[in-house]
Protein backbone atom coordinates (compact mmCIF):
# COMPACT_ATOMS: atom_id res chain seq x y z
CA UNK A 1 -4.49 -18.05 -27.65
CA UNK A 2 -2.77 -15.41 -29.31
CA UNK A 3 -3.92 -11.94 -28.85
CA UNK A 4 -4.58 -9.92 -31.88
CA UNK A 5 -2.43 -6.76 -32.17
CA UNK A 6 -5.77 -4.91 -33.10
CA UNK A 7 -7.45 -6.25 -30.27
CA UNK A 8 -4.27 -5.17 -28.07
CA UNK A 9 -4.31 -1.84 -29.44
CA UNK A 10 -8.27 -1.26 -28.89
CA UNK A 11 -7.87 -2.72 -25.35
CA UNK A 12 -5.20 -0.13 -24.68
CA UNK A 13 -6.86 2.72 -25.96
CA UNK A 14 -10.05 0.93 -23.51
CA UNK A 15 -8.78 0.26 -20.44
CA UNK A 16 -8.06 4.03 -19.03
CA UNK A 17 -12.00 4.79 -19.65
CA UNK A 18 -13.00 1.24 -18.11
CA UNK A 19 -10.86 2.39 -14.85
CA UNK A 20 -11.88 6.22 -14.53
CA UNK A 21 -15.71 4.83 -15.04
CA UNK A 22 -15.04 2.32 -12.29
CA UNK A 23 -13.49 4.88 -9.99
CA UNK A 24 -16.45 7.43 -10.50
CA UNK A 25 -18.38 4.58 -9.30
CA UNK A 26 -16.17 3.96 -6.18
CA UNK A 27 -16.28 8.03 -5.55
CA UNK A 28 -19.93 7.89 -5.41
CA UNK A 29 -19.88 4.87 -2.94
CA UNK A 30 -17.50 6.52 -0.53
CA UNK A 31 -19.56 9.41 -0.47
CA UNK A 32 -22.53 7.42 0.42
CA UNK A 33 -20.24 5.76 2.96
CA UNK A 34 -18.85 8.93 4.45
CA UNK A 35 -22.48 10.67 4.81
CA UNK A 36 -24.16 7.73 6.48
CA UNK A 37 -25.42 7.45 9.95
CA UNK A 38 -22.01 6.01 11.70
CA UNK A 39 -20.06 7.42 14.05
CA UNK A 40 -17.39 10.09 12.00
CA UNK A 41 -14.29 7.93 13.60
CA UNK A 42 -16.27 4.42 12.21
CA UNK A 43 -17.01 6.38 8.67
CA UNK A 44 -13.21 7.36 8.72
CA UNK A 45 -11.45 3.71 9.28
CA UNK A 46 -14.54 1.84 7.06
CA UNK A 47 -13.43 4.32 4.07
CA UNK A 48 -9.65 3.86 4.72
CA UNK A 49 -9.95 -0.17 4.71
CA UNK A 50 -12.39 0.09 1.82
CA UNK A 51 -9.93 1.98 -0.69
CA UNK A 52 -7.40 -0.34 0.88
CA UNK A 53 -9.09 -2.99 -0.37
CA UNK A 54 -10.40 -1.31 -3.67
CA UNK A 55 -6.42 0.38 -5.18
CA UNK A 56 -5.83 -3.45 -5.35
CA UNK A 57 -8.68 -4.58 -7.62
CA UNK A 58 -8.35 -4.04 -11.64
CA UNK A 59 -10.62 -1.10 -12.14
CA UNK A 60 -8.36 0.91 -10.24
CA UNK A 61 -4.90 -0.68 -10.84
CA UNK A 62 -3.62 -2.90 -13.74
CA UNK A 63 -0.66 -3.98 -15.29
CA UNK A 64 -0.87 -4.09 -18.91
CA UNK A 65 0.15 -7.23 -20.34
CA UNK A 66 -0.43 -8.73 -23.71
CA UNK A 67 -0.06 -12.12 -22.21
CA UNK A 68 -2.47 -11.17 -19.74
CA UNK A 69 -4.95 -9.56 -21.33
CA UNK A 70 -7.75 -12.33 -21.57
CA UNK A 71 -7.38 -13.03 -17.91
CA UNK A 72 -7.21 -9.54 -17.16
CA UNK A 73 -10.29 -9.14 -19.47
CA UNK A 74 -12.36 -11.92 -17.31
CA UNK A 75 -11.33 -10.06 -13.73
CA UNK A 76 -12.57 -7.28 -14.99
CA UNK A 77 -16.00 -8.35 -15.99
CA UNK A 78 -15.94 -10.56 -12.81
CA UNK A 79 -14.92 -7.86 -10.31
CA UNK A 80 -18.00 -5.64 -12.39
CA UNK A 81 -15.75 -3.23 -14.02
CA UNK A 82 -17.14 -3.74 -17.34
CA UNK A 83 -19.77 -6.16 -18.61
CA UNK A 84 -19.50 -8.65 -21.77
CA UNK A 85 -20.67 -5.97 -24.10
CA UNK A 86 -17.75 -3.58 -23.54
CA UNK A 87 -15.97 -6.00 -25.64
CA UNK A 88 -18.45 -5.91 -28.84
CA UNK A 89 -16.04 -3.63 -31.15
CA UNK A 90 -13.48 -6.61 -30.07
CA UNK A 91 -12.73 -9.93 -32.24
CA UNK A 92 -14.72 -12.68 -31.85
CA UNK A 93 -11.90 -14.79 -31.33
CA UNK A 94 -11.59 -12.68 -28.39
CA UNK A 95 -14.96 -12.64 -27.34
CA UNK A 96 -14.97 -16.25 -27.23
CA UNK A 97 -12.03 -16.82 -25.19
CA UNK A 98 -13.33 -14.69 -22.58
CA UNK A 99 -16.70 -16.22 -22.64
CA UNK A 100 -15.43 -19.16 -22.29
CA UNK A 101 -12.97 -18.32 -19.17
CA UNK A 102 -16.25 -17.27 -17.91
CA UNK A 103 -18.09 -20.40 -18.13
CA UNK A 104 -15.23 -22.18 -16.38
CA UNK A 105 -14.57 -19.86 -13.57
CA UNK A 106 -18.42 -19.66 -12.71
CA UNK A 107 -18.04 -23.18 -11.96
CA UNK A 108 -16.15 -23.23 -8.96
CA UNK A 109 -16.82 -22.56 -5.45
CA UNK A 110 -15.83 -18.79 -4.43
């Protein structure tokens, strides 16, 4: 499918909210992390794998791609970045390409 050049331009002008709302998210989670009831040293190397682990996944780092952009759109409800309704003001077109990504992913085995 062919990606609108509205719907590029709306995801553009999207995407840097999307990530610093994600990345609140992972703030308050390493927070939680750091004042739990570990060891400091076990607190310290949990948090360091964690944003290991987390600067890889879309809501924190993404290349911007028009040819990309419905797969990127699917990750990112997948990984819980955004949900299906963050893409209401987007073409239906659109809409349906994702949901239907959706529907085909959710079919196979993790």
């Amino acid at each position: 499918m062919e990606v609108k050049k509205s719907d590029w331009k709306l995801y553009r002008a999207k995407i840097d909210g999307w990530q610093e709302n994600y990345m609140a998210r992972l703030c308050r989670e390493y927070i939680s992390l750091l004042q739990g009831e570990m060891a400091p040293s076990e607190r310290f190397w949990t948090l360091e794998a964690r944003i290991k682990e987390d600067r890889r996944r879309p809501g924190v780092y993404i290349e911007l791609n028009k040819g990309n952009m419905i797969f990127d759109l699917v990750r990112l409800i997948q990984e819980e970045v955004i949900t299906p309704d963050d893409l209401s003001e987007f073409s239906e077109e659109l809409q349906e390409s994702v949901k239907l990504f959706l529907d085909r992913f959710s079919n196979y085995p993790d």
